[in-house]
């Protein structure tokens, strides 16, 4: 009887801990997205030029490494806001380009934003309500993201528009899978650190938005 009670208590504690991670993750995600919007706005208002791609990669991976190293301390919160603020700042010049280069630029940005929100909310809601285990996707997503990242670098360095379009389509699929996987990890205890869960979901949303915007600009942009 005592053993049975301990199992029930342990199970309840596990559920409470899981719910705490989920709540903390979505709260921090909302805050970092809001902070990114502010830094993107600052970049747009100041007419900041796009940063060189190697500086973007150095800043992203450097801050990502720092966030991972600090994930179990309060400095992890400082680091994640530095990371998401930096990414928001790099988004500002991109938004300015679309708003200035296309007569329907504001519509394209709004459509990309709406599409990103619909995909994220739909996939997160599905994973949370069905509680299906998507942990099997981890290895595939890691390889797919690595391939897409290298292909994206190749498309940028060698100016290959067709490959760049294919990479954007790949990222939409991969980031959608990453949202399912990360949400599942939180539900089933595979991820207990809300800072790292937030980083994964934020990066998924960021790449979803930019990839959708790229595709919409190609097929729906009006000069």
Short mmCIF file of C-alpha atoms in Angstrom, two decimals:
data_model
loop_
_atom_site.label_atom_id
_atom_site.label_comp_id
_atom_site.label_asym_id
_atom_site.label_seq_id
_atom_site.Cartn_x
_atom_site.Cartn_y
_atom_site.Cartn_z
CA UNK A 1 0.00 0.00 0.00
CA UNK A 2 2.80 2.36 0.91
CA UNK A 3 4.57 1.56 -2.36
CA UNK A 4 1.38 2.26 -4.30
CA UNK A 5 1.02 5.63 -2.56
CA UNK A 6 4.60 6.52 -3.39
CA UNK A 7 4.00 5.70 -7.07
CA UNK A 8 0.90 7.90 -7.14
CA UNK A 9 2.73 10.74 -5.38
CA UNK A 10 5.67 10.44 -7.75
CA UNK A 11 3.33 10.46 -10.72
CA UNK A 12 1.57 13.58 -9.50
CA UNK A 13 4.88 15.32 -8.89
CA UNK A 14 5.93 14.43 -12.42
CA UNK A 15 2.75 15.93 -13.88
CA UNK A 16 3.14 19.09 -11.79
CA UNK A 17 6.75 19.47 -12.90
CA UNK A 18 5.83 18.93 -16.54
CA UNK A 19 3.05 21.51 -16.38
CA UNK A 20 5.46 23.95 -14.73
CA UNK A 21 7.99 23.52 -17.55
CA UNK A 22 5.28 24.04 -20.17
CA UNK A 23 3.91 27.17 -18.50
CA UNK A 24 7.37 28.64 -17.94
CA UNK A 25 8.37 27.89 -21.53
CA UNK A 26 5.37 29.57 -23.13
CA UNK A 27 5.62 32.55 -20.80
CA UNK A 28 9.29 33.05 -21.62
CA UNK A 29 8.60 32.46 -25.31
CA UNK A 30 5.98 35.22 -25.36
CA UNK A 31 8.40 37.58 -23.61
CA UNK A 32 11.30 36.85 -25.97
CA UNK A 33 9.08 37.22 -29.05
CA UNK A 34 7.92 40.58 -27.74
CA UNK A 35 11.51 41.65 -27.07
CA UNK A 36 12.49 40.57 -30.59
CA UNK A 37 9.68 42.68 -32.02
CA UNK A 38 11.07 45.69 -30.11
CA UNK A 39 14.64 45.19 -31.36
CA UNK A 40 13.37 44.60 -34.91
CA UNK A 41 11.46 47.88 -34.64
CA UNK A 42 14.57 49.68 -33.41
CA UNK A 43 16.55 48.35 -36.39
CA UNK A 44 13.82 49.46 -38.80
CA UNK A 45 13.48 52.94 -37.30
CA UNK A 46 17.24 53.47 -37.36
CA UNK A 47 17.50 52.14 -40.94
CA UNK A 48 20.09 49.63 -39.78
CA UNK A 49 21.83 47.88 -42.69
CA UNK A 50 21.80 44.08 -42.92
CA UNK A 51 24.66 42.48 -41.03
CA UNK A 52 27.10 40.33 -43.02
CA UNK A 53 26.07 36.69 -42.98
CA UNK A 54 29.20 35.59 -41.13
CA UNK A 55 28.51 38.13 -38.36
CA UNK A 56 24.93 36.87 -38.07
CA UNK A 57 26.12 33.27 -37.77
CA UNK A 58 28.86 34.18 -35.27
CA UNK A 59 26.44 36.16 -33.12
CA UNK A 60 23.77 33.47 -33.27
CA UNK A 61 25.97 30.49 -32.48
CA UNK A 62 27.99 32.40 -29.91
CA UNK A 63 24.90 33.48 -27.98
CA UNK A 64 23.34 30.04 -28.42
CA UNK A 65 26.42 28.42 -26.89
CA UNK A 66 26.36 30.95 -24.04
CA UNK A 67 22.66 30.31 -23.37
CA UNK A 68 23.24 26.58 -23.29
CA UNK A 69 26.16 26.99 -20.88
CA UNK A 70 24.12 29.28 -18.58
CA UNK A 71 20.81 27.41 -18.88
CA UNK A 72 20.70 26.38 -15.22
CA UNK A 73 21.34 29.83 -13.77
CA UNK A 74 19.67 33.22 -13.81
CA UNK A 75 22.26 34.31 -16.36
CA UNK A 76 20.57 31.94 -18.78
CA UNK A 77 17.63 34.36 -18.84
CA UNK A 78 19.96 37.25 -19.62
CA UNK A 79 21.59 35.23 -22.37
CA UNK A 80 18.35 34.14 -24.01
CA UNK A 81 17.14 37.74 -24.19
CA UNK A 82 20.49 38.70 -25.72
CA UNK A 83 20.09 35.91 -28.27
CA UNK A 84 16.49 36.67 -29.21
CA UNK A 85 17.12 40.42 -29.16
CA UNK A 86 20.02 39.95 -31.57
CA UNK A 87 17.90 37.78 -33.87
CA UNK A 88 15.12 40.35 -33.77
CA UNK A 89 17.62 43.08 -34.70
CA UNK A 90 18.79 41.07 -37.72
CA UNK A 91 15.14 40.71 -38.76
CA UNK A 92 14.62 44.48 -38.91
CA UNK A 93 16.55 45.11 -42.16
CA UNK A 94 14.80 42.14 -43.78
CA UNK A 95 11.38 43.55 -42.93
CA UNK A 96 12.44 46.97 -44.18
CA UNK A 97 13.50 45.40 -47.47
CA UNK A 98 10.15 43.68 -48.03
CA UNK A 99 8.19 46.76 -47.05
CA UNK A 100 10.22 48.90 -49.42
CA UNK A 101 10.80 46.52 -52.33
CA UNK A 102 7.20 45.37 -52.83
CA UNK A 103 4.08 47.49 -53.14
CA UNK A 104 2.23 44.81 -51.15
CA UNK A 105 5.09 44.35 -48.70
CA UNK A 106 2.92 44.98 -45.64
CA UNK A 107 0.50 42.30 -46.84
CA UNK A 108 3.34 39.84 -47.35
CA UNK A 109 4.66 40.46 -43.83
CA UNK A 110 1.15 40.12 -42.38
CA UNK A 111 0.55 36.87 -44.29
CA UNK A 112 3.88 35.44 -43.13
CA UNK A 113 3.08 36.44 -39.54
CA UNK A 114 -0.40 34.95 -39.73
CA UNK A 115 0.86 31.74 -41.33
CA UNK A 116 3.57 31.36 -38.71
CA UNK A 117 1.10 31.90 -35.87
CA UNK A 118 -1.38 29.42 -37.37
CA UNK A 119 1.27 26.72 -37.85
CA UNK A 120 2.75 27.16 -34.38
CA UNK A 121 -0.57 27.27 -32.54
CA UNK A 122 -2.00 24.40 -34.56
CA UNK A 123 0.99 22.08 -34.09
CA UNK A 124 1.51 22.98 -30.42
CA UNK A 125 -2.19 22.51 -29.73
CA UNK A 126 -2.17 19.15 -31.49
CA UNK A 127 0.84 17.90 -29.52
CA UNK A 128 -0.56 19.16 -26.21
CA UNK A 129 -4.05 17.71 -26.68
CA UNK A 130 -3.12 14.35 -28.20
CA UNK A 131 0.02 13.95 -26.03
CA UNK A 132 1.57 11.81 -28.76
CA UNK A 133 5.24 10.98 -28.45
CA UNK A 134 7.23 12.52 -31.31
CA UNK A 135 10.65 11.72 -29.86
CA UNK A 136 11.34 9.41 -32.83
CA UNK A 137 11.67 12.52 -35.03
CA UNK A 138 14.76 13.82 -33.21
CA UNK A 139 17.45 12.17 -35.30
CA UNK A 140 15.72 12.90 -38.62
CA UNK A 141 15.24 16.56 -37.70
CA UNK A 142 18.87 16.98 -36.65
CA UNK A 143 20.15 15.59 -39.96
CA UNK A 144 17.56 17.49 -41.99
CA UNK A 145 18.34 20.82 -40.35
CA UNK A 146 22.08 20.29 -40.86
CA UNK A 147 21.56 19.51 -44.56
CA UNK A 148 19.19 22.46 -45.03
CA UNK A 149 21.61 24.79 -43.22
CA UNK A 150 24.54 23.79 -45.42
CA UNK A 151 22.39 24.02 -48.54
CA UNK A 152 21.27 27.50 -47.45
CA UNK A 153 24.89 28.60 -47.05
CA UNK A 154 25.65 27.25 -50.52
CA UNK A 155 22.67 29.06 -52.04
CA UNK A 156 23.76 32.32 -50.40
CA UNK A 157 27.44 32.11 -51.26
CA UNK A 158 26.92 31.00 -54.87
CA UNK A 159 23.74 33.04 -55.50
CA UNK A 160 21.43 30.15 -56.43
CA UNK A 161 17.80 31.39 -56.19
CA UNK A 162 16.24 27.99 -56.98
CA UNK A 163 18.20 26.28 -54.21
CA UNK A 164 17.36 29.12 -51.83
CA UNK A 165 13.65 28.60 -52.54
CA UNK A 166 13.98 24.85 -51.94
CA UNK A 167 15.79 25.50 -48.66
CA UNK A 168 12.97 27.78 -47.48
CA UNK A 169 10.44 25.04 -48.24
CA UNK A 170 12.61 22.52 -46.39
CA UNK A 171 12.85 24.79 -43.36
CA UNK A 172 9.08 25.19 -43.18
CA UNK A 173 8.69 21.41 -42.98
CA UNK A 174 11.63 20.93 -40.61
CA UNK A 175 10.61 23.73 -38.24
CA UNK A 176 7.06 22.36 -38.14
CA UNK A 177 8.49 19.00 -37.14
CA UNK A 178 10.74 20.67 -34.58
CA UNK A 179 7.72 22.31 -32.91
CA UNK A 180 6.01 18.93 -32.61
CA UNK A 181 9.18 17.30 -31.30
CA UNK A 182 10.00 19.98 -28.71
CA UNK A 183 6.43 20.15 -27.42
CA UNK A 184 6.40 16.37 -27.12
CA UNK A 185 9.70 16.45 -25.25
CA UNK A 186 8.24 18.84 -22.68
CA UNK A 187 5.12 16.73 -22.25
CA UNK A 188 6.96 13.44 -21.80
CA UNK A 189 9.84 14.71 -19.68
CA UNK A 190 12.53 14.66 -22.34
CA UNK A 191 13.16 18.38 -21.81
CA UNK A 192 13.01 19.76 -18.29
CA UNK A 193 14.84 23.05 -18.86
CA UNK A 194 12.39 25.74 -19.94
CA UNK A 195 15.14 28.05 -21.18
CA UNK A 196 16.39 25.53 -23.74
CA UNK A 197 12.83 24.58 -24.69
CA UNK A 198 12.14 28.27 -25.31
CA UNK A 199 15.24 28.58 -27.49
CA UNK A 200 14.14 25.67 -29.67
CA UNK A 201 10.60 26.98 -30.11
CA UNK A 202 11.81 30.53 -30.73
CA UNK A 203 14.26 29.41 -33.43
CA UNK A 204 11.48 27.33 -35.01
CA UNK A 205 9.15 30.34 -35.13
CA UNK A 206 11.89 32.66 -36.42
CA UNK A 207 12.83 30.31 -39.26
CA UNK A 208 9.19 29.60 -40.08
CA UNK A 209 8.48 33.31 -40.43
CA UNK A 210 11.52 34.14 -42.56
CA UNK A 211 11.01 31.09 -44.79
CA UNK A 212 7.33 31.88 -45.36
CA UNK A 213 8.20 35.50 -46.08
CA UNK A 214 10.80 34.42 -48.63
CA UNK A 215 8.38 32.15 -50.47
CA UNK A 216 5.56 34.70 -50.37
CA UNK A 217 7.91 37.37 -51.71
CA UNK A 218 8.83 35.18 -54.69
CA UNK A 219 5.34 34.04 -55.63
CA UNK A 220 3.19 36.91 -54.37
CA UNK A 221 5.37 40.00 -54.31
CA UNK A 222 4.32 42.99 -56.44
CA UNK A 223 7.10 45.32 -57.56
#
